[in-house]
Short mmCIF file of C-alpha atoms and ligand atoms in Angstrom, two decimals:
data_model
loop_
_atom_site.label_atom_id
_atom_site.label_comp_id
_atom_site.label_asym_id
_atom_site.label_seq_id
_atom_site.Cartn_x
_atom_site.Cartn_y
_atom_site.Cartn_z
CA MET A 1088 13.52 -8.54 -34.74
CA GLU A 1089 10.48 -7.51 -32.72
CA SER A 1090 10.93 -4.84 -30.10
CA ARG A 1091 7.36 -4.01 -29.05
CA LEU A 1092 6.81 -5.48 -25.58
CA GLU A 1093 3.50 -6.91 -24.45
CA ILE A 1094 3.07 -8.37 -20.99
CA LEU A 1095 0.71 -11.15 -20.09
CA ILE A 1096 -0.18 -11.57 -16.42
CA LEU A 1097 -1.71 -14.90 -15.41
CA ALA A 1098 -4.09 -14.34 -12.53
CA ALA A 1099 -6.89 -16.85 -12.89
CA GLY A 1100 -5.86 -19.21 -10.09
CA LYS A 1101 -8.31 -19.78 -7.23
CA GLY A 1102 -5.98 -19.40 -4.29
CA THR A 1103 -7.86 -21.93 -2.18
CA ARG A 1104 -5.16 -21.90 0.51
CA MET A 1105 -5.77 -18.21 1.24
CA ARG A 1106 -9.09 -19.32 2.80
CA SER A 1107 -10.72 -16.08 1.76
CA ASP A 1108 -13.63 -14.83 -0.32
CA LEU A 1109 -11.32 -12.29 -1.93
CA PRO A 1110 -9.57 -13.45 -5.13
CA LYS A 1111 -5.95 -14.25 -4.29
CA VAL A 1112 -4.40 -11.56 -6.48
CA LEU A 1113 -6.42 -8.85 -4.72
CA HIS A 1114 -4.88 -9.54 -1.33
CA LYS A 1115 -2.67 -6.65 -0.32
CA LEU A 1116 1.05 -6.44 0.15
CA ALA A 1117 2.31 -3.08 1.46
CA GLY A 1118 -1.14 -1.61 0.90
CA LYS A 1119 -1.32 -2.58 -2.78
CA SER A 1120 -2.87 -5.69 -4.31
CA LEU A 1121 -0.53 -8.45 -5.46
CA LEU A 1122 -1.82 -7.87 -8.98
CA GLY A 1123 -1.23 -4.13 -8.57
CA HIS A 1124 2.44 -4.78 -7.85
CA VAL A 1125 2.80 -6.90 -10.99
CA VAL A 1126 0.90 -4.37 -13.14
CA ASP A 1127 3.20 -1.59 -11.88
CA THR A 1128 6.24 -3.70 -12.76
CA ALA A 1129 4.78 -4.24 -16.24
CA HIS A 1130 4.33 -0.49 -16.74
CA GLU A 1131 7.87 0.17 -15.47
CA LEU A 1132 9.21 -2.19 -18.13
CA GLY A 1133 7.49 -0.02 -20.72
CA ALA A 1134 4.94 -2.55 -21.93
CA ALA A 1135 2.92 -1.38 -24.92
CA GLN A 1136 0.10 -3.57 -23.71
CA VAL A 1137 -0.60 -5.31 -20.41
CA CYS A 1138 -3.06 -8.15 -20.59
CA VAL A 1139 -4.47 -9.82 -17.46
CA VAL A 1140 -5.97 -13.30 -17.59
CA TYR A 1141 -8.51 -13.50 -14.79
CA GLY A 1142 -10.96 -16.14 -13.68
CA PHE A 1143 -11.95 -16.76 -10.10
CA GLY A 1144 -13.69 -13.74 -8.56
CA GLY A 1145 -13.66 -12.11 -11.99
CA GLU A 1146 -15.85 -9.08 -11.37
CA ALA A 1147 -13.92 -8.08 -8.25
CA VAL A 1148 -10.63 -8.26 -10.16
CA LEU A 1149 -12.01 -6.09 -12.97
CA GLN A 1150 -13.43 -3.49 -10.60
CA SER A 1151 -10.37 -3.25 -8.41
CA MET A 1152 -8.04 -2.53 -11.30
CA ALA A 1153 -9.48 0.67 -12.71
CA ASP A 1154 -6.59 1.13 -15.13
CA ASP A 1155 -7.52 1.80 -18.75
CA ARG A 1156 -4.08 0.66 -19.90
CA LEU A 1157 -5.05 -2.95 -19.08
CA THR A 1158 -6.73 -5.53 -21.28
CA PHE A 1159 -8.67 -8.26 -19.47
CA VAL A 1160 -9.27 -11.76 -20.72
CA LEU A 1161 -11.48 -14.27 -18.94
CA GLN A 1162 -10.31 -17.83 -18.41
CA ALA A 1163 -13.62 -19.27 -17.24
CA GLU A 1164 -12.21 -22.72 -16.39
CA GLN A 1165 -8.63 -23.32 -15.40
CA HIS A 1166 -6.99 -26.00 -17.49
CA GLY A 1167 -3.38 -25.02 -16.87
CA THR A 1168 -0.93 -22.23 -17.59
CA GLY A 1169 -0.78 -23.08 -21.32
CA HIS A 1170 -4.58 -22.89 -21.49
CA ALA A 1171 -4.49 -19.54 -19.68
CA VAL A 1172 -2.03 -18.09 -22.20
CA LYS A 1173 -4.14 -19.44 -25.06
CA GLN A 1174 -7.15 -17.37 -23.96
CA ALA A 1175 -5.12 -14.19 -24.36
CA LEU A 1176 -3.41 -14.96 -27.67
CA PRO A 1177 -5.97 -13.11 -29.86
CA GLN A 1178 -5.15 -9.92 -27.89
CA LEU A 1179 -1.41 -10.14 -28.53
CA ALA A 1180 0.13 -8.49 -31.61
CA ASP A 1181 2.18 -10.73 -33.90
CA GLY A 1182 4.99 -8.23 -34.25
CA SER A 1183 5.74 -8.10 -30.53
CA VAL A 1184 7.50 -10.06 -27.83
CA THR A 1185 5.45 -11.39 -24.92
CA LEU A 1186 6.67 -11.52 -21.32
CA VAL A 1187 4.63 -13.85 -19.11
CA LEU A 1188 4.27 -12.81 -15.45
CA TYR A 1189 2.12 -14.15 -12.60
CA GLY A 1190 -0.41 -12.12 -10.65
CA ASP A 1191 0.63 -13.81 -7.40
CA VAL A 1192 4.39 -13.19 -7.75
CA PRO A 1193 4.61 -9.55 -6.64
CA LEU A 1194 8.24 -8.71 -5.90
CA THR A 1195 10.23 -9.33 -9.08
CA HIS A 1196 12.67 -6.52 -9.84
CA THR A 1197 12.53 -5.00 -13.32
CA ALA A 1198 16.31 -5.51 -13.53
CA THR A 1199 15.67 -9.24 -13.26
CA LEU A 1200 13.09 -9.22 -16.05
CA GLN A 1201 14.81 -6.91 -18.50
CA PRO A 1202 17.39 -9.51 -19.70
CA LEU A 1203 14.56 -11.92 -20.56
CA VAL A 1204 12.91 -9.24 -22.69
CA THR A 1205 16.23 -8.44 -24.35
CA ALA A 1206 16.75 -12.15 -25.13
CA ALA A 1207 13.27 -12.38 -26.69
CA GLN A 1208 13.92 -9.23 -28.71
CA ALA A 1209 17.04 -10.98 -30.04
CA GLY A 1210 14.96 -13.95 -31.24
CA LYS A 1211 15.63 -16.24 -28.26
CA LEU A 1212 13.42 -17.58 -25.51
CA GLY A 1213 14.31 -15.93 -22.22
CA LEU A 1214 13.56 -18.10 -19.19
CA LEU A 1215 13.85 -17.17 -15.52
CA THR A 1216 15.04 -20.08 -13.39
CA VAL A 1217 16.19 -20.38 -9.81
CA ASN A 1218 18.14 -22.94 -7.80
CA LEU A 1219 16.16 -24.04 -4.76
CA ALA A 1220 17.36 -26.11 -1.82
CA HIS A 1221 13.88 -27.64 -1.70
CA PRO A 1222 12.60 -27.86 -5.27
CA ASP A 1223 9.55 -30.04 -4.49
CA GLY A 1224 6.43 -29.11 -6.44
CA TYR A 1225 8.20 -27.01 -9.05
CA GLY A 1226 8.85 -27.73 -12.70
CA ARG A 1227 12.47 -28.88 -13.17
CA ILE A 1228 14.83 -27.50 -15.78
CA VAL A 1229 16.22 -30.44 -17.76
CA ARG A 1230 19.57 -29.75 -19.43
CA GLU A 1231 21.72 -31.79 -21.77
CA ASN A 1232 25.38 -30.75 -22.08
CA GLY A 1233 24.43 -27.61 -20.20
CA LYS A 1234 21.70 -26.61 -22.65
CA VAL A 1235 18.06 -26.50 -21.59
CA THR A 1236 16.05 -29.11 -23.48
CA ARG A 1237 12.71 -29.10 -21.68
CA ILE A 1238 10.87 -28.54 -18.40
CA VAL A 1239 9.30 -31.44 -16.56
CA GLU A 1240 6.61 -30.78 -13.95
CA HIS A 1241 7.24 -32.29 -10.51
CA LYS A 1242 4.25 -34.61 -10.79
CA ASP A 1243 5.44 -35.94 -14.15
CA ALA A 1244 9.13 -36.16 -13.22
CA THR A 1245 11.15 -39.35 -12.73
CA PRO A 1246 12.99 -39.83 -9.42
CA ALA A 1247 16.20 -38.84 -11.19
CA GLU A 1248 14.61 -35.65 -12.58
CA ARG A 1249 13.30 -34.80 -9.12
CA THR A 1250 16.89 -34.48 -7.87
CA ILE A 1251 17.33 -31.40 -10.12
CA HIS A 1252 17.49 -28.21 -8.06
CA GLU A 1253 17.17 -25.74 -10.91
CA VAL A 1254 13.45 -24.95 -11.20
CA ASN A 1255 11.11 -23.02 -13.42
CA THR A 1256 9.82 -19.73 -12.03
CA GLY A 1257 7.16 -19.67 -14.75
CA ILE A 1258 8.40 -16.30 -15.99
CA LEU A 1259 9.52 -16.25 -19.61
CA ALA A 1260 9.70 -14.02 -22.70
CA VAL A 1261 9.52 -14.94 -26.35
CA ALA A 1262 8.41 -13.60 -29.75
CA THR A 1263 4.60 -13.55 -29.80
CA ARG A 1264 4.39 -15.16 -33.24
CA GLN A 1265 6.33 -18.20 -31.95
CA LEU A 1266 4.32 -18.33 -28.73
CA LYS A 1267 1.12 -18.54 -30.76
CA ARG A 1268 2.48 -21.39 -32.86
CA TRP A 1269 3.67 -23.45 -29.89
CA ILE A 1270 0.61 -22.89 -27.71
CA ALA A 1271 -1.52 -24.28 -30.55
CA GLU A 1272 0.53 -27.48 -30.35
CA LEU A 1273 0.15 -28.10 -26.61
CA LYS A 1274 -1.41 -31.34 -25.43
CA ASN A 1275 -2.74 -32.26 -22.00
CA ASP A 1276 -1.44 -35.83 -21.89
CA ASN A 1277 0.19 -35.46 -18.49
CA VAL A 1278 -0.50 -36.51 -14.92
CA GLN A 1279 -2.62 -33.38 -14.20
CA GLY A 1280 -4.48 -33.40 -17.53
CA GLU A 1281 -3.50 -29.72 -17.97
CA TYR A 1282 -2.09 -27.66 -20.81
CA TYR A 1283 1.38 -26.77 -19.58
CA LEU A 1284 2.94 -23.51 -20.74
CA THR A 1285 6.23 -25.17 -19.80
CA ASP A 1286 5.92 -27.59 -22.72
CA ILE A 1287 6.79 -24.75 -25.12
CA ILE A 1288 10.44 -25.06 -24.02
CA ALA A 1289 10.85 -28.42 -25.74
CA LEU A 1290 9.04 -27.01 -28.82
CA ALA A 1291 11.42 -24.04 -28.92
CA VAL A 1292 14.40 -26.38 -28.76
CA ARG A 1293 12.87 -28.49 -31.54
CA ASP A 1294 12.51 -25.37 -33.71
CA GLY A 1295 16.12 -24.33 -33.10
CA VAL A 1296 15.27 -21.34 -30.88
CA ASP A 1297 17.91 -20.72 -28.21
CA VAL A 1298 16.71 -20.90 -24.61
CA GLU A 1299 18.60 -18.32 -22.57
CA THR A 1300 18.21 -18.63 -18.81
CA HIS A 1301 18.63 -15.91 -16.22
CA GLN A 1302 18.42 -16.02 -12.45
CA PRO A 1303 17.04 -13.40 -10.05
CA SER A 1304 19.34 -11.60 -7.60
CA TYR A 1305 17.19 -12.80 -4.69
CA GLU A 1306 15.14 -15.96 -4.37
CA TRP A 1307 12.16 -14.01 -2.98
CA GLU A 1308 11.81 -12.13 -6.27
CA VAL A 1309 10.21 -15.24 -7.73
CA LEU A 1310 8.23 -16.41 -4.71
CA GLY A 1311 4.49 -16.65 -5.20
CA VAL A 1312 1.77 -16.18 -2.62
CA ASN A 1313 -0.42 -19.19 -1.93
CA SER A 1314 -1.25 -18.72 1.74
CA LYS A 1315 -1.53 -16.01 4.36
CA ALA A 1316 1.75 -17.23 5.82
CA GLN A 1317 3.53 -16.66 2.50
CA LEU A 1318 1.82 -13.27 2.15
CA ALA A 1319 3.09 -12.26 5.61
CA GLN A 1320 6.57 -13.51 4.75
CA LEU A 1321 6.75 -11.47 1.54
CA GLU A 1322 5.35 -8.43 3.35
CA ARG A 1323 8.29 -8.56 5.79
CA ILE A 1324 10.80 -9.03 2.95
CA HIS A 1325 9.34 -6.08 1.08
CA GLN A 1326 9.20 -3.87 4.17
CA ASN A 1327 12.81 -4.70 4.92
CA GLU A 1328 13.74 -3.67 1.38
CA ILE A 1329 11.96 -0.33 1.84
CA ALA A 1330 13.62 0.22 5.21
CA GLN A 1331 17.08 -0.51 3.79
CA ALA A 1332 16.46 1.98 0.97
CA LEU A 1333 15.47 4.65 3.53
CA LEU A 1334 18.59 3.95 5.58
CA ASP A 1335 20.69 4.18 2.43
CA ALA A 1336 19.07 7.57 1.75
CA GLY A 1337 20.18 8.77 5.20
CA VAL A 1338 16.95 8.41 7.16
CA THR A 1339 17.35 7.44 10.83
CA LEU A 1340 15.13 4.46 11.68
CA MET A 1341 15.17 3.48 15.34
CA ASP A 1342 14.38 -0.07 14.21
CA PRO A 1343 14.15 -0.94 10.51
CA ALA A 1344 12.14 -4.04 11.47
CA ARG A 1345 9.42 -1.92 13.04
CA LEU A 1346 8.37 0.34 10.18
CA ASP A 1347 5.56 -0.14 7.69
CA VAL A 1348 5.32 1.78 4.45
CA ARG A 1349 2.15 1.11 2.49
CA GLY A 1350 2.65 3.50 -0.38
CA THR A 1351 5.51 5.92 -0.98
CA LEU A 1352 7.47 7.65 1.73
CA THR A 1353 9.76 10.45 0.58
CA CYS A 1354 12.16 11.92 3.13
CA GLY A 1355 14.42 14.97 3.18
CA ARG A 1356 17.75 15.15 5.01
CA ASP A 1357 18.10 14.17 8.66
CA VAL A 1358 14.65 12.71 9.10
CA ALA A 1359 14.27 10.45 12.14
CA ILE A 1360 11.51 7.89 12.63
CA ASP A 1361 10.89 6.06 15.89
CA VAL A 1362 9.43 2.54 16.14
CA ASN A 1363 6.04 1.24 14.99
CA CYS A 1364 5.12 4.01 12.58
CA VAL A 1365 2.85 3.34 9.61
CA PHE A 1366 2.98 5.45 6.45
CA GLU A 1367 0.16 5.03 3.96
CA GLY A 1368 -0.46 6.50 0.52
CA ARG A 1369 1.87 9.37 -0.38
CA VAL A 1370 3.77 10.76 2.56
CA LYS A 1371 6.47 13.44 2.28
CA LEU A 1372 8.64 14.39 5.23
CA GLY A 1373 10.79 17.51 4.90
CA ASP A 1374 14.32 18.08 6.21
CA GLY A 1375 14.80 17.42 9.90
CA VAL A 1376 11.31 16.07 10.53
CA GLN A 1377 11.08 13.82 13.60
CA VAL A 1378 8.32 11.26 13.98
CA GLY A 1379 7.77 9.71 17.41
CA ALA A 1380 6.78 6.13 18.17
CA ASN A 1381 3.44 4.66 17.04
CA CYS A 1382 2.37 7.37 14.62
CA VAL A 1383 0.19 6.78 11.57
CA LEU A 1384 0.51 9.19 8.62
CA ARG A 1385 -1.69 8.79 5.57
CA ASN A 1386 -1.39 11.06 2.51
CA VAL A 1387 0.42 13.78 4.39
CA THR A 1388 3.05 16.39 3.60
CA VAL A 1389 5.14 17.57 6.53
CA ALA A 1390 7.43 20.56 6.02
CA ALA A 1391 10.94 20.95 7.43
CA GLY A 1392 11.71 21.00 11.12
CA THR A 1393 8.38 19.71 12.37
CA ARG A 1394 8.26 17.32 15.30
CA ILE A 1395 5.46 14.79 15.59
CA ASP A 1396 5.31 13.13 18.99
CA ALA A 1397 4.13 9.61 19.81
CA PHE A 1398 0.69 8.21 18.99
CA THR A 1399 -0.29 10.91 16.52
CA LEU A 1400 -2.57 10.10 13.59
CA ILE A 1401 -2.62 12.37 10.54
CA ASP A 1402 -4.89 11.81 7.58
CA ASP A 1403 -4.96 13.77 4.31
CA ALA A 1404 -3.42 16.94 5.66
CA GLU A 1405 -0.70 19.46 5.01
CA ILE A 1406 1.58 20.20 7.91
CA GLY A 1407 3.82 23.27 7.71
CA GLU A 1408 7.29 24.06 8.99
CA ALA A 1409 8.48 23.88 12.58
CA ASN A 1410 5.21 22.57 14.00
CA ARG A 1411 4.89 20.55 17.19
CA LEU A 1412 2.20 17.88 17.07
CA GLY A 1413 1.26 15.27 19.62
CA PRO A 1414 1.55 13.20 21.62
CA PHE A 1415 -1.93 11.81 20.93
CA SER A 1416 -3.08 14.33 18.32
CA ARG A 1417 -5.50 13.48 15.56
CA ILE A 1418 -5.43 15.55 12.38
CA ARG A 1419 -8.22 14.73 9.97
CA PRO A 1420 -8.74 15.37 6.22
CA GLY A 1421 -8.75 18.87 4.81
CA THR A 1422 -6.52 20.36 7.47
CA THR A 1423 -3.64 22.74 6.78
CA LEU A 1424 -1.33 23.84 9.53
CA ALA A 1425 0.91 26.80 8.65
CA ARG A 1426 4.21 27.61 10.42
CA ASP A 1427 5.07 27.08 14.09
CA VAL A 1428 1.67 25.65 14.99
CA HIS A 1429 1.39 23.58 18.18
CA VAL A 1430 -1.21 20.85 18.53
CA GLY A 1431 -1.11 18.88 21.75
CA ASN A 1432 -2.58 15.83 23.40
CA PHE A 1433 -6.16 14.73 22.78
CA VAL A 1434 -6.75 17.43 20.20
CA GLU A 1435 -8.75 16.65 17.08
CA ILE A 1436 -8.63 18.99 14.09
CA LYS A 1437 -10.79 18.48 11.02
CA ASN A 1438 -11.07 20.43 7.77
CA SER A 1439 -9.50 23.54 9.26
CA GLN A 1440 -6.83 26.05 8.32
CA ILE A 1441 -4.63 27.10 11.19
CA ASP A 1442 -2.27 30.00 10.58
CA ASP A 1443 1.25 30.74 11.88
CA GLY A 1444 2.03 30.50 15.55
CA SER A 1445 -1.37 29.33 16.78
CA LYS A 1446 -1.59 26.85 19.65
CA ILE A 1447 -4.20 24.26 20.53
CA ASN A 1448 -2.45 22.35 23.22
CA HIS A 1449 -4.97 20.27 25.13
CA LEU A 1450 -8.23 18.34 24.81
CA SER A 1451 -9.99 20.26 22.06
CA TYR A 1452 -12.05 19.74 18.93
CA VAL A 1453 -11.54 22.19 16.09
CA GLY A 1454 -13.62 21.46 12.99
CA ASP A 1455 -14.51 23.49 9.88
CA THR A 1456 -12.53 26.40 11.26
CA THR A 1457 -10.42 29.19 9.82
CA MET A 1458 -7.96 30.29 12.46
CA GLY A 1459 -5.62 33.28 12.14
CA LYS A 1460 -2.13 33.85 13.48
CA ARG A 1461 -0.99 33.62 17.12
CA VAL A 1462 -4.33 32.35 18.39
CA ASN A 1463 -4.30 30.54 21.73
CA ILE A 1464 -7.00 27.96 22.31
CA GLY A 1465 -7.53 26.93 25.94
CA ALA A 1466 -8.02 23.35 27.08
CA GLY A 1467 -11.37 21.76 26.42
CA THR A 1468 -12.46 24.13 23.66
CA ILE A 1469 -14.98 22.78 21.18
CA THR A 1470 -16.24 24.15 17.89
CA CYS A 1471 -19.87 23.06 17.60
CA ASN A 1472 -19.82 22.85 13.83
CA TYR A 1473 -22.71 20.47 13.30
CA ASP A 1474 -26.34 21.31 14.04
CA GLY A 1475 -27.50 17.78 13.31
CA ALA A 1476 -28.15 18.56 9.66
CA ASN A 1477 -25.50 20.93 8.33
CA LYS A 1478 -21.92 21.87 9.10
CA HIS A 1479 -21.02 25.50 9.69
CA ARG A 1480 -17.72 27.36 9.82
CA THR A 1481 -16.06 29.05 12.71
CA VAL A 1482 -13.75 31.98 12.04
CA ILE A 1483 -11.18 32.95 14.68
CA GLU A 1484 -9.10 35.96 13.66
CA ASP A 1485 -5.48 36.81 14.54
CA ASP A 1486 -4.35 37.14 18.17
CA VAL A 1487 -7.55 35.79 19.71
CA PHE A 1488 -7.34 34.21 23.16
CA VAL A 1489 -9.95 31.56 23.86
CA GLY A 1490 -10.37 30.60 27.52
CA SER A 1491 -10.68 26.97 28.56
CA ASP A 1492 -13.89 24.99 28.19
CA THR A 1493 -15.37 27.29 25.57
CA GLN A 1494 -17.93 26.20 22.99
CA LEU A 1495 -18.12 28.11 19.73
CA VAL A 1496 -21.50 27.45 18.14
CA ALA A 1497 -20.98 27.89 14.40
CA PRO A 1498 -21.48 29.81 12.27
CA VAL A 1499 -19.64 32.30 14.43
CA THR A 1500 -16.74 34.75 14.11
CA VAL A 1501 -14.35 35.89 16.80
CA GLY A 1502 -12.82 39.24 15.83
CA ARG A 1503 -9.12 40.02 15.84
CA GLY A 1504 -7.56 40.31 19.29
CA ALA A 1505 -10.75 39.28 21.10
CA THR A 1506 -10.68 37.35 24.37
CA LEU A 1507 -13.31 34.74 25.27
CA GLY A 1508 -13.75 34.05 28.96
CA ALA A 1509 -13.40 30.49 30.19
CA GLY A 1510 -16.57 28.45 30.03
CA THR A 1511 -18.25 30.64 27.43
CA THR A 1512 -20.83 29.21 25.07
CA LEU A 1513 -20.48 31.59 22.16
CA THR A 1514 -23.57 31.80 19.97
CA LYS A 1515 -23.08 35.29 18.49
CA ASP A 1516 -20.03 36.92 16.94
CA ALA A 1517 -17.48 38.26 19.42
CA PRO A 1518 -16.23 41.78 18.58
CA ALA A 1519 -12.55 42.45 17.96
CA GLY A 1520 -10.39 43.53 20.86
CA GLU A 1521 -13.02 42.98 23.57
CA LEU A 1522 -13.57 40.43 26.31
CA THR A 1523 -16.69 38.40 25.66
CA LEU A 1524 -18.03 35.87 28.09
CA ALA A 1525 -21.27 34.02 28.66
CA ARG A 1526 -21.30 32.62 32.14
CA ALA A 1527 -23.83 32.22 34.96
CA LYS A 1528 -22.98 34.59 37.81
CA GLN A 1529 -21.04 32.97 40.64
CA LEU A 1530 -22.73 33.10 44.04
CA THR A 1531 -21.93 31.90 47.51
CA LEU A 1532 -24.58 30.83 50.10
CA SER A 1533 -22.86 31.42 53.40
CA GLY A 1534 -23.78 29.13 56.29
CA TRP A 1535 -25.14 26.43 53.98
CA THR A 1536 -24.56 22.91 55.30
CA ARG A 1537 -24.34 19.63 53.46
CA PRO A 1538 -27.15 17.08 53.91
CA VAL A 1539 -26.17 14.29 56.34
CA LYS A 1540 -26.96 10.60 55.67
CA LYS A 1541 -29.80 9.28 57.82
CA VAL A 1542 -28.93 6.41 60.21
CA ARG A 1543 -31.48 3.49 60.16
CA GLY A 1544 -33.69 3.23 63.21
CA GLU A 1545 -33.48 6.90 64.00
CA GLY A 1546 -36.63 9.09 63.90
C1 UD1 B 451 3.83 -23.54 -12.58
C2 UD1 B 451 4.77 -24.15 -13.59
C3 UD1 B 451 5.98 -24.77 -12.86
C4 UD1 B 451 6.68 -23.71 -12.02
C5 UD1 B 451 5.67 -23.06 -11.09
C6 UD1 B 451 6.31 -21.88 -10.39
C7 UD1 B 451 3.37 -24.93 -15.40
C8 UD1 B 451 2.71 -26.09 -16.03
N1 UD1 B 451 4.06 -25.17 -14.30
O1 UD1 B 451 3.38 -24.53 -11.71
O2 UD1 B 451 6.89 -25.28 -13.81
O3 UD1 B 451 7.74 -24.29 -11.30
O4 UD1 B 451 4.54 -22.55 -11.83
O5 UD1 B 451 5.43 -21.44 -9.38
O6 UD1 B 451 3.28 -23.83 -15.90
N2 UD1 B 451 -2.90 -20.00 -13.69
C9 UD1 B 451 -3.93 -19.54 -14.45
N3 UD1 B 451 -4.74 -20.42 -15.08
C10 UD1 B 451 -4.56 -21.77 -14.98
C11 UD1 B 451 -3.50 -22.23 -14.18
C12 UD1 B 451 -2.68 -21.33 -13.56
O7 UD1 B 451 -4.14 -18.33 -14.58
O8 UD1 B 451 -5.35 -22.49 -15.58
C13 UD1 B 451 -2.03 -19.04 -13.02
C14 UD1 B 451 -2.16 -19.08 -11.52
O9 UD1 B 451 -3.10 -18.11 -11.07
C15 UD1 B 451 -0.77 -18.75 -11.05
C16 UD1 B 451 0.13 -19.24 -12.18
O10 UD1 B 451 -0.71 -19.40 -13.29
O11 UD1 B 451 -0.59 -17.36 -10.94
C17 UD1 B 451 0.84 -20.54 -11.84
O12 UD1 B 451 -0.09 -21.52 -11.51
P1 UD1 B 451 0.19 -22.55 -10.36
O13 UD1 B 451 -0.90 -23.54 -10.35
O14 UD1 B 451 0.52 -21.83 -9.12
O15 UD1 B 451 1.57 -23.17 -10.84
P2 UD1 B 451 1.86 -24.64 -11.25
O16 UD1 B 451 1.01 -24.99 -12.42
O17 UD1 B 451 1.78 -25.48 -10.06
CA1 CA B 452 -1.12 -26.03 -10.25
#
């Protein structure tokens, strides 16, 4: 019996109802293309080869899936699912079993597919079916004395056959050698003039191969995406699944229906997430992390005990322990915040390393900066890191106090323990331990009076 598993993903369909220039299988669900979900499932099942049949929007499909474990086969014209499989047959090894999946059916659990593979490895044909309340449009599973004898497509079915509620999901597994033999026998003498993959069921029965059916745990595991409405529906189902898994793992979600994870979110113990947060890419939240409402975190690690207040956006950054960020902070790529750092409202930090205990609490821009420990940055401070052509670094050593409304024109260094007076435009290095300020002298003109508005008609 064959045990090597090869997986064939049919993805050549046009997806007209998406009303989009993007090939259907490249539309995203939870931040990953539909095809990407299916390819990941294939890898999880341990496929020795994953072969994708593509057609419409071919180049875009090839380019988007930069995965050297994939084999691509072009189906230039679409003449049915049997025709699609036929294009890939030369790629499939005789001594294997083939599992057929669909590039637009993204949410099938591996636990649902494994029994089909096991059936095929035991010399049977494994077929995934589902009972639908409204089976219109689907191929119907025809049984005699309980045994599957064939599949009839909706358009070819008799009124009696159309009353059958058990339908074909399209997903099946069988020995590759047999698949090759049956595909070669397919004819297109049906209402649609297509080569139906489903016709191999009757051929299997003819050849004495057992057809073993399995059903998914949830109906949505076999739902395909044909429209934006169906895409949105599956997105919600998938997000709900992710939210339930987080709840099961002990994460507090203020509302599981208002959370979006587009990637992987890993949480420690006692993490709490308020409503409307979006997590993209790889996000890791340590023990006790609290995330306020309406935050967006993309490729971020947050260490234990840190609190992120509402409306904070963090992108490609490493956030240390016991920090306080937000509300309304923006942390941009290349930033590392050490321990007990405070970043407040309307503060933007880019490509900077901020050491333990430093505070940037209000209305500041810190870019390309190395900041030491216990630094206090006053409101309205700006690092002028860009001269219009090049970016330069600012170095602020330990225990510096920067007064409000200060501009640091990089490259510039502020020595340990220095103080910068409010309103300073710093263009040269500030020595350690001293007060440095650049400020026009304040003067008072006593007796000065304000101009008075002239009244029309007067002198
Ligand atoms: C097919 C099944 C039907 C089943 C239904 C489940 C056949 C003949 N019918 O219906 O029994 O109930 O799926 O959704 O198999 N594709 C290609 N090339 C083609 C045609 C299709 O790659 O030439 C791909 C599509 O991109 C899609 C999948 O195959 O991912 C299914 O095609 P679709 O037209 O949606 O399914 P039906 O043929 O209507
Ligand atoms: Ca069709």
